[in-house]
JSON list of C-alpha atoms and ligand atoms in Angstrom, two decimals:
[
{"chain": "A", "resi": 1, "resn": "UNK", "atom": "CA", "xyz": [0.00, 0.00, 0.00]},
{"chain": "A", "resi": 2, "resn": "UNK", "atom": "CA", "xyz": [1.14, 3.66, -0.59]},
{"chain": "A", "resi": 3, "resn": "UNK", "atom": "CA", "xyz": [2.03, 5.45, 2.31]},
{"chain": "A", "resi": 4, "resn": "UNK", "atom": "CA", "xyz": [0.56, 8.79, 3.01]},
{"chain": "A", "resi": 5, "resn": "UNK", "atom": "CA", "xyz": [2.54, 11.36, 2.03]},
{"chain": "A", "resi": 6, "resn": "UNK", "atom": "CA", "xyz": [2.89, 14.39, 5.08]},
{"chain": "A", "resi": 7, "resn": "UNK", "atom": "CA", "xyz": [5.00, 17.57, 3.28]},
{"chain": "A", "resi": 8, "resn": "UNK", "atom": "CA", "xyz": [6.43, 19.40, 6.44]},
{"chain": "A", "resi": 9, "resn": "UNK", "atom": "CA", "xyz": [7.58, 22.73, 5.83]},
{"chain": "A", "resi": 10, "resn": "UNK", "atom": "CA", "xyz": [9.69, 24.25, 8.57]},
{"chain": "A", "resi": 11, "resn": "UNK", "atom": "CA", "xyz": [10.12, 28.56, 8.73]},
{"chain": "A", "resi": 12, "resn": "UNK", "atom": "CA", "xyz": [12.83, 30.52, 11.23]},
{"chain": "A", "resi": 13, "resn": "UNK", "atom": "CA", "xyz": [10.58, 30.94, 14.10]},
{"chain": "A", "resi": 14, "resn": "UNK", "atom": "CA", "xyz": [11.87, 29.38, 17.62]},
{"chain": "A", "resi": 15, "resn": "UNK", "atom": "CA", "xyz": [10.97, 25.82, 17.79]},
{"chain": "A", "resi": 16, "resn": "UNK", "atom": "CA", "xyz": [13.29, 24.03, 15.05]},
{"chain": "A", "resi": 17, "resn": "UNK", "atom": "CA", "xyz": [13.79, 21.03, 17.85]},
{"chain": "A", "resi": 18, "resn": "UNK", "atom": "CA", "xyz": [9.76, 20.50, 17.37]},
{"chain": "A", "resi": 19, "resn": "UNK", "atom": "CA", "xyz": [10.71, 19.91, 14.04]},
{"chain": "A", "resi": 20, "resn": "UNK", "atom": "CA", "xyz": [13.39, 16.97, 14.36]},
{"chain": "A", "resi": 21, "resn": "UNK", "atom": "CA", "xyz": [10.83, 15.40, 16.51]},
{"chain": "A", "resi": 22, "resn": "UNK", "atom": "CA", "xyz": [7.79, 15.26, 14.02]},
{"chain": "A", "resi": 23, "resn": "UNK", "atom": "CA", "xyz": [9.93, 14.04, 11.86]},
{"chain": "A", "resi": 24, "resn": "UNK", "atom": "CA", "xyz": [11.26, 11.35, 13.81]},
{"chain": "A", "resi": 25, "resn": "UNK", "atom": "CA", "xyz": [7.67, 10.71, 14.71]},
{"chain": "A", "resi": 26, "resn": "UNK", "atom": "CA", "xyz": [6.79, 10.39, 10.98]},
{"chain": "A", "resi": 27, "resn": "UNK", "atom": "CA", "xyz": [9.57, 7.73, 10.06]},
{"chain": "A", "resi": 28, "resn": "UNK", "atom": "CA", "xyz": [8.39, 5.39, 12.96]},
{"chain": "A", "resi": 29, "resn": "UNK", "atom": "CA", "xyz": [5.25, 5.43, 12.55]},
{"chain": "A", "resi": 30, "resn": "UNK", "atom": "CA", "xyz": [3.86, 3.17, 9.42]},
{"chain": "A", "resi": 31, "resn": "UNK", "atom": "CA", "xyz": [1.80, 3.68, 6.78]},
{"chain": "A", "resi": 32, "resn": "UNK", "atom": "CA", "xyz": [3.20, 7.84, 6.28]},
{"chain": "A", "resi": 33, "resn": "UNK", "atom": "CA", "xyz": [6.29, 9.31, 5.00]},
{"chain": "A", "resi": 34, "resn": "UNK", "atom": "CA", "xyz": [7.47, 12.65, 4.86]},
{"chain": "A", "resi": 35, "resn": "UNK", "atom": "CA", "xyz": [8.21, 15.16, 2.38]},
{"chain": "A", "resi": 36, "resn": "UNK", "atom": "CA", "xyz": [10.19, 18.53, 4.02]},
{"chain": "A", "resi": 37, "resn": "UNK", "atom": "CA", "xyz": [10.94, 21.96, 2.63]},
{"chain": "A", "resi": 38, "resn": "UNK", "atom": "CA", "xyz": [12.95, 24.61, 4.99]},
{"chain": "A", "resi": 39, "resn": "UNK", "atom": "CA", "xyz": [12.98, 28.27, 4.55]},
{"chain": "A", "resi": 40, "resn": "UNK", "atom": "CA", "xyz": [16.49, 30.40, 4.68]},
{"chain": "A", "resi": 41, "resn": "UNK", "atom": "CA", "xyz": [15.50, 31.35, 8.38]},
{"chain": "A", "resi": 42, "resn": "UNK", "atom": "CA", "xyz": [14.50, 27.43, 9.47]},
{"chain": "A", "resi": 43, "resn": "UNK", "atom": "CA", "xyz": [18.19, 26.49, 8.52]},
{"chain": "A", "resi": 44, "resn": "UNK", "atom": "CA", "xyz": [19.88, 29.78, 10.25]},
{"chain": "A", "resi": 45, "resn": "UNK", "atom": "CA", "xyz": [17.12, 28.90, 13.48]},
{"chain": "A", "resi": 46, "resn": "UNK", "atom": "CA", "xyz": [18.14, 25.17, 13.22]},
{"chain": "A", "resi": 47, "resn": "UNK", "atom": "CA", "xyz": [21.80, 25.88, 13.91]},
{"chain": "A", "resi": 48, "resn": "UNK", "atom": "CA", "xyz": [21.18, 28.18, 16.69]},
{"chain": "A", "resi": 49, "resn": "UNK", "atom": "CA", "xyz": [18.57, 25.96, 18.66]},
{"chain": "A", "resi": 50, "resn": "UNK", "atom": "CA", "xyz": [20.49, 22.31, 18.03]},
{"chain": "A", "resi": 51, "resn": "UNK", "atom": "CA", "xyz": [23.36, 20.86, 17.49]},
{"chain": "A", "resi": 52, "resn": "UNK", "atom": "CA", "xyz": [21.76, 19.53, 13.85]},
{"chain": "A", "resi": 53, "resn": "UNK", "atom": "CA", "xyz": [22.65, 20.93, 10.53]},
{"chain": "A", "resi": 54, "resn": "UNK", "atom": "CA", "xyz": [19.80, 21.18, 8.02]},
{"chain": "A", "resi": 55, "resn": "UNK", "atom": "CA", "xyz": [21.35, 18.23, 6.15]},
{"chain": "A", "resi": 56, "resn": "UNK", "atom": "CA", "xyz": [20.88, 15.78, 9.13]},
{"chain": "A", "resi": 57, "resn": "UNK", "atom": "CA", "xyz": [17.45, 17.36, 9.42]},
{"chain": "A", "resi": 58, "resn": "UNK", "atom": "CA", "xyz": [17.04, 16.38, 5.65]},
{"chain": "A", "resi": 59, "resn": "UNK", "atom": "CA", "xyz": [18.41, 13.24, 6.47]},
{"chain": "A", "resi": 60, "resn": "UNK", "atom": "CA", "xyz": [14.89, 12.00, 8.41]},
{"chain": "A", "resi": 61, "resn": "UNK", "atom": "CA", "xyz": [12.66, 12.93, 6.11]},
{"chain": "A", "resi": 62, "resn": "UNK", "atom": "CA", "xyz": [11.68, 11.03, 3.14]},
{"chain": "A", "resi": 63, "resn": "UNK", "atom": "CA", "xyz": [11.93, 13.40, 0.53]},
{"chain": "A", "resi": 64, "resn": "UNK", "atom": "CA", "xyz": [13.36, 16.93, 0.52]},
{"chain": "A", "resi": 65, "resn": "UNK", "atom": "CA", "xyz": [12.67, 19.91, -2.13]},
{"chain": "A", "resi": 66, "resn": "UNK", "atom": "CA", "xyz": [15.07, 23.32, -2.20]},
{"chain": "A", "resi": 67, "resn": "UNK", "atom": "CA", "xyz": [12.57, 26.15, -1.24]},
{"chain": "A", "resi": 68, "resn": "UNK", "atom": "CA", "xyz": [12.89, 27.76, -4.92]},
{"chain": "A", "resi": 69, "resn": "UNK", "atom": "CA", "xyz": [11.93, 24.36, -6.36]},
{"chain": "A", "resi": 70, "resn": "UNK", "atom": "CA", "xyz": [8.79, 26.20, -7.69]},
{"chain": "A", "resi": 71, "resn": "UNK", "atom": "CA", "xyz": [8.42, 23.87, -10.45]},
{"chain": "A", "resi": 72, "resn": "UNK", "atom": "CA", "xyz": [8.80, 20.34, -7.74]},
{"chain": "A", "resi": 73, "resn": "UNK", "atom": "CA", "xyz": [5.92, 18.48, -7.05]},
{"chain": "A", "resi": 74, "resn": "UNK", "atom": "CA", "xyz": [4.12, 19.91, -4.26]},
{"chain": "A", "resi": 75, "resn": "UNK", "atom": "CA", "xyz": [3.89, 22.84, -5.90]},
{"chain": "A", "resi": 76, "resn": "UNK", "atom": "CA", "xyz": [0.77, 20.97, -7.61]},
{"chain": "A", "resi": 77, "resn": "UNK", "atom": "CA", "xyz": [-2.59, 20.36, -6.57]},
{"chain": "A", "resi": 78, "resn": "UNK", "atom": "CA", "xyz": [-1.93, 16.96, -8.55]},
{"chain": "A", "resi": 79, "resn": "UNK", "atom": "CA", "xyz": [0.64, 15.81, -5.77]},
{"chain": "A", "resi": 80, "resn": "UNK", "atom": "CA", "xyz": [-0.76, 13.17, -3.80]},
{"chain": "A", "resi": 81, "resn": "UNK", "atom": "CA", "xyz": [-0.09, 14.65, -0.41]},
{"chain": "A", "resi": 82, "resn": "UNK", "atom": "CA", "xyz": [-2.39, 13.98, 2.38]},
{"chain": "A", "resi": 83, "resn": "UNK", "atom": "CA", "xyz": [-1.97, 16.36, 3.73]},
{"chain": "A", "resi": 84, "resn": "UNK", "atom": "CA", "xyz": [0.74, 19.83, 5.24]},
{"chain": "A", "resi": 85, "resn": "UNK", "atom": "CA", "xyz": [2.06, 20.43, 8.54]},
{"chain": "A", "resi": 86, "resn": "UNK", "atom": "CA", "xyz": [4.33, 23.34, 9.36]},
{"chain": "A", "resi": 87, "resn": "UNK", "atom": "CA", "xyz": [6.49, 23.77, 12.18]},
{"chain": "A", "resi": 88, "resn": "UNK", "atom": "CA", "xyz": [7.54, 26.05, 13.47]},
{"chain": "A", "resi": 89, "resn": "UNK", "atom": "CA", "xyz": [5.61, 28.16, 11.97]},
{"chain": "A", "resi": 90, "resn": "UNK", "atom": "CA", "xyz": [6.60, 31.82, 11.46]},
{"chain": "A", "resi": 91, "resn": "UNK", "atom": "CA", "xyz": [4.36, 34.98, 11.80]},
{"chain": "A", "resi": 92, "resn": "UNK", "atom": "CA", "xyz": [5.67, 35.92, 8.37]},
{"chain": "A", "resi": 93, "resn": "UNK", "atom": "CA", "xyz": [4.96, 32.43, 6.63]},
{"chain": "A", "resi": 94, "resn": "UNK", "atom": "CA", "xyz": [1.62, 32.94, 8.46]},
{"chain": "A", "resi": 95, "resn": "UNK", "atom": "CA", "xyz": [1.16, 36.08, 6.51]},
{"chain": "A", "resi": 96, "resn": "UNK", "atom": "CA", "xyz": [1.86, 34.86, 3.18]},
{"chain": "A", "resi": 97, "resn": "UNK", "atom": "CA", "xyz": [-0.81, 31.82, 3.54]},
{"chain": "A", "resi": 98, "resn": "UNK", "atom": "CA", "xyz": [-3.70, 34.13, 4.85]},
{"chain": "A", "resi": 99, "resn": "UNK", "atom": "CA", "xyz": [-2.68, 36.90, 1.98]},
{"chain": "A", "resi": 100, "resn": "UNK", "atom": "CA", "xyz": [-2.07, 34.03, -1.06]},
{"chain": "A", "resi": 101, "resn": "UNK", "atom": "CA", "xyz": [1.31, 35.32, -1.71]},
{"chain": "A", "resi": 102, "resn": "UNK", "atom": "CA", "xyz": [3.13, 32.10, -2.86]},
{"chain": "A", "resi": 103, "resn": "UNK", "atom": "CA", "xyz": [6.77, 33.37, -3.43]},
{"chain": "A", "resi": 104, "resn": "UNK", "atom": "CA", "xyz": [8.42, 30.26, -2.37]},
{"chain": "A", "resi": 105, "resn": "UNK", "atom": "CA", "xyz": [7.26, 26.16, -2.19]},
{"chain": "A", "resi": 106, "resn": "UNK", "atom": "CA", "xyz": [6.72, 25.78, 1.35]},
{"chain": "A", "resi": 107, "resn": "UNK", "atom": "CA", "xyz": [4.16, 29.10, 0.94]},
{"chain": "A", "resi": 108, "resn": "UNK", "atom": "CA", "xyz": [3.32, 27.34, -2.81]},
{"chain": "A", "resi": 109, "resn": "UNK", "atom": "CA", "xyz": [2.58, 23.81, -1.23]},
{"chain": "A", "resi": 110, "resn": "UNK", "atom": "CA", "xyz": [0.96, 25.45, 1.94]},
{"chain": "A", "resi": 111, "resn": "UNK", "atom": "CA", "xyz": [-1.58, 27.56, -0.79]},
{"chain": "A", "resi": 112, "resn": "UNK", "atom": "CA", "xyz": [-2.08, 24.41, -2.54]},
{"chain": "A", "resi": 113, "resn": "UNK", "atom": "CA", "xyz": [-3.57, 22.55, 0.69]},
{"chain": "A", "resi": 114, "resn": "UNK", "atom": "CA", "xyz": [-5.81, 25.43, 0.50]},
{"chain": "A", "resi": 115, "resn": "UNK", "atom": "CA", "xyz": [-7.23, 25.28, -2.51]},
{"chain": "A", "resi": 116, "resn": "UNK", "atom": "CA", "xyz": [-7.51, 21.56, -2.56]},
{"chain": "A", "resi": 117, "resn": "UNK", "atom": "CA", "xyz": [-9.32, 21.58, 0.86]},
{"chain": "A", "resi": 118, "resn": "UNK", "atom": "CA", "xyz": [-6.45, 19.54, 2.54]},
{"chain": "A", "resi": 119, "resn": "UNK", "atom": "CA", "xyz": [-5.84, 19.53, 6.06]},
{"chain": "A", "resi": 120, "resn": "UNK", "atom": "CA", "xyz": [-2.80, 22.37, 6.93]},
{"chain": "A", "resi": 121, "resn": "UNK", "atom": "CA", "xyz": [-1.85, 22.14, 10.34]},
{"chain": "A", "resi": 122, "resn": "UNK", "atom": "CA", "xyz": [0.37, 25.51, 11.63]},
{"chain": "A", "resi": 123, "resn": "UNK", "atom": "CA", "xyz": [2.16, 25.25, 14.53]},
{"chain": "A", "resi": 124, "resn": "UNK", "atom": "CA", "xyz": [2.51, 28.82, 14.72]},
{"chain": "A", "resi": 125, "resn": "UNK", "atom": "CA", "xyz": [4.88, 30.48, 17.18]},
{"chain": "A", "resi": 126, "resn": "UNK", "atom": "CA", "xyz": [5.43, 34.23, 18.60]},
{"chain": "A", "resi": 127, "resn": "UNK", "atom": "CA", "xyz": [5.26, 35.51, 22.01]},
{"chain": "A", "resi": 128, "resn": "UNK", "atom": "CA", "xyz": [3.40, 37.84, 22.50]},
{"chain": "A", "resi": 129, "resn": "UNK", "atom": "CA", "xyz": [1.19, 38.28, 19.62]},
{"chain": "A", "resi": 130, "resn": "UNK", "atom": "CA", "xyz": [-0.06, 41.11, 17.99]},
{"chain": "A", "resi": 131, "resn": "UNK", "atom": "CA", "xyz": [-3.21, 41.77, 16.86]},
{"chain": "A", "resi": 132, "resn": "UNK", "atom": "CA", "xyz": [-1.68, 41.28, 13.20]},
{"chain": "A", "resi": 133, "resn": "UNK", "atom": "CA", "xyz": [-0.32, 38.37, 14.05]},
{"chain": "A", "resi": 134, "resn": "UNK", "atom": "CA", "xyz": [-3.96, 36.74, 16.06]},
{"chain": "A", "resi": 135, "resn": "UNK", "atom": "CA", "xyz": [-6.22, 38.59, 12.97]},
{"chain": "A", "resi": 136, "resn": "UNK", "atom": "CA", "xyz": [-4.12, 36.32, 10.57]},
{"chain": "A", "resi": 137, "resn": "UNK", "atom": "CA", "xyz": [-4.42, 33.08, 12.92]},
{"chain": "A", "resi": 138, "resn": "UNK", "atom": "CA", "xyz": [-8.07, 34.21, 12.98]},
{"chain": "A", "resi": 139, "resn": "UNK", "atom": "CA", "xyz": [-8.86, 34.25, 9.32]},
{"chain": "A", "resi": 140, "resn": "UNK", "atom": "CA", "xyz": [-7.08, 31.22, 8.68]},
{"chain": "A", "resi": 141, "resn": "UNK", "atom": "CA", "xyz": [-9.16, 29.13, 11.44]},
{"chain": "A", "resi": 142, "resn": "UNK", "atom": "CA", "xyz": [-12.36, 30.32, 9.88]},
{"chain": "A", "resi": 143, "resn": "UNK", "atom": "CA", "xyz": [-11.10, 27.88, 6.77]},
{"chain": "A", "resi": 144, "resn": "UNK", "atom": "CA", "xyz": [-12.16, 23.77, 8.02]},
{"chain": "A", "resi": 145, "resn": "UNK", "atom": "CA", "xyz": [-9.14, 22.53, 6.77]},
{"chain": "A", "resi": 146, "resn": "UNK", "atom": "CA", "xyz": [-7.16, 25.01, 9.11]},
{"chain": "A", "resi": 147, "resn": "UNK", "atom": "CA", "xyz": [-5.56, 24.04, 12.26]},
{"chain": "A", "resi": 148, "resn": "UNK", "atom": "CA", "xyz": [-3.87, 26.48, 14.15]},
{"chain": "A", "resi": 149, "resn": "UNK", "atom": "CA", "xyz": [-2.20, 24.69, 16.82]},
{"chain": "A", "resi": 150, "resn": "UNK", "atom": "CA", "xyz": [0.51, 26.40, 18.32]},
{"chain": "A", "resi": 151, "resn": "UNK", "atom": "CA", "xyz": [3.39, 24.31, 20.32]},
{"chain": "A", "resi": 152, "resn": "UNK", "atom": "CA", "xyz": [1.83, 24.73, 23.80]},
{"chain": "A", "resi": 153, "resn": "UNK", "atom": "CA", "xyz": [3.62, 23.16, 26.52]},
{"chain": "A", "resi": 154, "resn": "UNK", "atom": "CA", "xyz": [1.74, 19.95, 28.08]},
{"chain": "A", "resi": 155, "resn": "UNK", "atom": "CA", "xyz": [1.57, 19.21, 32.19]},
{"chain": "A", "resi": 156, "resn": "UNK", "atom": "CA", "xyz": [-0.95, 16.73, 32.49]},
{"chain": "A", "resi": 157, "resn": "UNK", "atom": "CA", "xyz": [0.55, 13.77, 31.16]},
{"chain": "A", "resi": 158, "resn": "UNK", "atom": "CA", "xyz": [3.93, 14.50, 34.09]},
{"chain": "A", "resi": 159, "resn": "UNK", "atom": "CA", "xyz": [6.63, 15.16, 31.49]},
{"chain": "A", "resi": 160, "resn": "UNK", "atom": "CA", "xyz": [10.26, 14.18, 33.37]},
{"chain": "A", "resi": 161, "resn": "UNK", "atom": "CA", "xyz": [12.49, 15.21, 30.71]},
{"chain": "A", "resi": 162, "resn": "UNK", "atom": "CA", "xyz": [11.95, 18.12, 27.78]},
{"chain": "A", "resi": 163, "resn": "UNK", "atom": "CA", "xyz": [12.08, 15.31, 25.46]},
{"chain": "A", "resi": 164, "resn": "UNK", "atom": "CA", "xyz": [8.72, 13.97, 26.36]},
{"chain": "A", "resi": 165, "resn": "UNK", "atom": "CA", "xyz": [7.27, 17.34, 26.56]},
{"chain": "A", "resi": 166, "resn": "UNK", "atom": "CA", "xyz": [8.58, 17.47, 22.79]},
{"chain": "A", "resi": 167, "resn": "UNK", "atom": "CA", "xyz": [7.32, 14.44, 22.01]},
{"chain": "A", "resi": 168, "resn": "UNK", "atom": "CA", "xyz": [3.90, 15.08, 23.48]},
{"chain": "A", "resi": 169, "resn": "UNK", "atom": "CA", "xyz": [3.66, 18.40, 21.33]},
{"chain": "A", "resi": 170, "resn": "UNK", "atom": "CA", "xyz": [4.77, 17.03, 18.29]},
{"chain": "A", "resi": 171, "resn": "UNK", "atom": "CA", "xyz": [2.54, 13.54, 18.56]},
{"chain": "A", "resi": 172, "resn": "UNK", "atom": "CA", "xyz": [-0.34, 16.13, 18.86]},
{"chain": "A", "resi": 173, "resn": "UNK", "atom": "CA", "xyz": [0.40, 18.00, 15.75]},
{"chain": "A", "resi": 174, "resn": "UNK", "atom": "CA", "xyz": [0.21, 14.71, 13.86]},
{"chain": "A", "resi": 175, "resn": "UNK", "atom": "CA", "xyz": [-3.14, 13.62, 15.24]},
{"chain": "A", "resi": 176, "resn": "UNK", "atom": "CA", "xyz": [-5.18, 15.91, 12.53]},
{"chain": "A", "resi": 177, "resn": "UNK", "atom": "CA", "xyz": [-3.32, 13.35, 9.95]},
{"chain": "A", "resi": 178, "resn": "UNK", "atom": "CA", "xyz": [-4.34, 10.23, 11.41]},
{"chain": "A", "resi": 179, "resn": "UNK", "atom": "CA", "xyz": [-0.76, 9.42, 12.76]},
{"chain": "A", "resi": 180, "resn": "UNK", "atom": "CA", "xyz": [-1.62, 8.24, 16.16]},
{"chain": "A", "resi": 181, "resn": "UNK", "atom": "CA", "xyz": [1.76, 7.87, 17.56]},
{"chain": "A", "resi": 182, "resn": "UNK", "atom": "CA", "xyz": [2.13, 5.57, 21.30]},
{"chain": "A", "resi": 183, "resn": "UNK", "atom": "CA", "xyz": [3.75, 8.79, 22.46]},
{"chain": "A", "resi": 184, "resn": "UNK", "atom": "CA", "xyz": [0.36, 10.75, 22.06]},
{"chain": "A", "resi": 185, "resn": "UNK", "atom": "CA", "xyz": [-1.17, 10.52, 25.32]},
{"chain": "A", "resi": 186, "resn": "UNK", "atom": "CA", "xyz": [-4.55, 11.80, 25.44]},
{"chain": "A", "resi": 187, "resn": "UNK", "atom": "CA", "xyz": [-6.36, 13.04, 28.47]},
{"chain": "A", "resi": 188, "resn": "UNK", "atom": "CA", "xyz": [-7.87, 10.14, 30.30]},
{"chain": "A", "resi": 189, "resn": "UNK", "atom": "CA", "xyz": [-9.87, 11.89, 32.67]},
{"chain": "A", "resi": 190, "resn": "UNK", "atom": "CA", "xyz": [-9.70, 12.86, 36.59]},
{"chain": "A", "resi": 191, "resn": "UNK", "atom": "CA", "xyz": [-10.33, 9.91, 39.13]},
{"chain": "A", "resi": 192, "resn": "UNK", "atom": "CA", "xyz": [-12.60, 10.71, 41.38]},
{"chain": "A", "resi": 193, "resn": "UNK", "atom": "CA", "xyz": [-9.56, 10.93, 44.30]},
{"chain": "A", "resi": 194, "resn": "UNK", "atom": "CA", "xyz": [-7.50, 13.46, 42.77]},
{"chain": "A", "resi": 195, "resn": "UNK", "atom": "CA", "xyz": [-10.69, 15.72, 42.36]},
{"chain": "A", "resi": 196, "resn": "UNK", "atom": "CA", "xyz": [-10.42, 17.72, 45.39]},
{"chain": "A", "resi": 197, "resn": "UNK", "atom": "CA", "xyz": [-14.00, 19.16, 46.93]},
{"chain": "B", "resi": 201, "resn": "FMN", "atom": "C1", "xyz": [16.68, 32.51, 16.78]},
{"chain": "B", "resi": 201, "resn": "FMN", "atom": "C2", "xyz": [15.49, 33.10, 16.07]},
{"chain": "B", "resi": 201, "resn": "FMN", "atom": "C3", "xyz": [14.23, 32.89, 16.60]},
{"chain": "B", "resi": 201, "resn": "FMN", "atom": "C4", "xyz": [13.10, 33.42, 15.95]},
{"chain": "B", "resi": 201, "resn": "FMN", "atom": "N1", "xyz": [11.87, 33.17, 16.49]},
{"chain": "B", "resi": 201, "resn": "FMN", "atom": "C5", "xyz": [10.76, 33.59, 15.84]},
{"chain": "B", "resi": 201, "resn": "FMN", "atom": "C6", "xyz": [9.47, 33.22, 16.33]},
{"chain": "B", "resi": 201, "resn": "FMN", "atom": "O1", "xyz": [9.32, 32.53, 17.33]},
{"chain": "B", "resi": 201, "resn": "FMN", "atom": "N2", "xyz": [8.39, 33.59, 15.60]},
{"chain": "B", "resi": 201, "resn": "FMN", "atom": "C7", "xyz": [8.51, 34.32, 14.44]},
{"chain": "B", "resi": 201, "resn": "FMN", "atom": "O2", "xyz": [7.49, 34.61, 13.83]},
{"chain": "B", "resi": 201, "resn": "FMN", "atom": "N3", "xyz": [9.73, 34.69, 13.97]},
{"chain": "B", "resi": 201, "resn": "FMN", "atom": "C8", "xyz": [10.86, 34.34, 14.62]},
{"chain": "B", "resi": 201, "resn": "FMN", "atom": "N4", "xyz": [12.10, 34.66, 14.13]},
{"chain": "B", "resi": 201, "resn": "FMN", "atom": "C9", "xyz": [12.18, 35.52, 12.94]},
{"chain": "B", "resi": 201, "resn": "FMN", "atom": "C10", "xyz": [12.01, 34.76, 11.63]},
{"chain": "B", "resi": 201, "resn": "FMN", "atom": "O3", "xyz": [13.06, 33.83, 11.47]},
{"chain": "B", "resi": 201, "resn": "FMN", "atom": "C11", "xyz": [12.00, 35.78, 10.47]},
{"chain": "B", "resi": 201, "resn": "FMN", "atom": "O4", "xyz": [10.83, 36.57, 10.54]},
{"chain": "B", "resi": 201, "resn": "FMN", "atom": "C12", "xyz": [12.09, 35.12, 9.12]},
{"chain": "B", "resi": 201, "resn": "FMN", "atom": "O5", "xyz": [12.07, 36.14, 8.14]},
{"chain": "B", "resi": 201, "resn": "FMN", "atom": "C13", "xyz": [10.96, 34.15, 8.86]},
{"chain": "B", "resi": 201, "resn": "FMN", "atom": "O6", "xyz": [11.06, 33.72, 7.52]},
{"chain": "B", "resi": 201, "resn": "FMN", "atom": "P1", "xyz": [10.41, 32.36, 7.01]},
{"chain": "B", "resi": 201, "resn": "FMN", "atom": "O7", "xyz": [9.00, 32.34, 7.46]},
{"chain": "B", "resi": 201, "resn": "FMN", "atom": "O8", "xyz": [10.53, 32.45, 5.52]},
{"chain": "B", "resi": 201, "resn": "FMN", "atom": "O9", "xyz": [11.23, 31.25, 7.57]},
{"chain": "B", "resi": 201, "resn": "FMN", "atom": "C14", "xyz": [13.25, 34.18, 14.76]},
{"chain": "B", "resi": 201, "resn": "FMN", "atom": "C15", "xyz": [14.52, 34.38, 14.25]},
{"chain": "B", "resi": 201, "resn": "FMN", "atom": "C16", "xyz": [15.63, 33.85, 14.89]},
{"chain": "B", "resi": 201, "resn": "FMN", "atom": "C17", "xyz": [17.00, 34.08, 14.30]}
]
């Protein structure tokens, strides 16, 4: 059977480590694969926050397209990709998706998910926002094949290390695909002793 193809853009906003782990996530788990396109900035943002060049980066994913590949595949609505997740996502890749302006592939293949009515997942990061920034996350969400999901940090599941806080956050930006990962630990509920009166 084909696997289902996930093209994961990454921009230069803090979070590149987010990235490495979806990725990861994405070659365990069967049944997907990954296609990934990096901005200028995610490289430059890579360096700074790990110890990983963008080639090892490239080196997990499946596939890998130059960001002025305007002419590769997921530039087409006739690319059989499932689907689009990008992480981190920057305010100013944000921009270009609500406002159409397709000046690169990751902002191409992101426009394409759009039009085709494919689920686009943003894991959109800034702190604090702006009211630029939330009116673009706004507009977008209004679209059903939209999910704005920024990387919020997770307490309930006990993380011990920052690695399973990563992999908590990334697991949950793959759940909108269908990639249930074991690492993706959904709320189970309060018991009734640890619900104080
Ligand atoms: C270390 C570092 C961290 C950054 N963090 C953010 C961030 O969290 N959010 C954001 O929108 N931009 C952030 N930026 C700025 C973006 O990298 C910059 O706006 C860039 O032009 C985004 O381009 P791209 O979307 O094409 O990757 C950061 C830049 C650097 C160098």
């Amino acid at each position: 059977m084909e696997k289902k193809k996930i093209i994961v853009g990454a921009t230069g906003a803090s979070g590149l480590p987010l990235l490495i782990e979806c990725l990861k996530l994405i070659r365990r788990a069967e049944g997907f694969s990954s296609i990934l396109l990096m901005t200028r900035s995610a490289k430059l943002t890579l360096q700074h926050e790990s110890d990983m060049k963008a080639s090892e980066a490239a080196g997990l994913a499946d596939e890998t397209f130059g960001i002025d590949e305007i002419g590769a595949g997921p530039a087409s609505g006739s690319y059989h990709a499932t689907g689009m997740l990008i992480v981190p996502c920057s305010m100013k890749t944000l921009a270009g998706i609500c406002s159409g302006y397709a000046d690169n592939l990751l902002l191409r293949a992101a426009d394409v998910m759009l039009k085709e009515k494919r689920p686009l997942v943003l894991a959109v990061r800034e702190s604090p926002l702006s009211a630029i920034h939330l009116r673009n996350m706004h507009e977008l969400s209004l679209l059903p094949t939209v999910h704005i999901v920024p990387p919020m940090m997770v307490f309930y599941n006990h993380p011990r290390t920052l690695e399973e806080m990563l992999q908590q956050v990334a697991a949950r930006l793959l759940a909108p695909f269908g990639l249930i990962s074991k690492e993706y630990r959904c709320w189970q509920g309060l018991s009734e002793n640890e619900t104080e009166e």
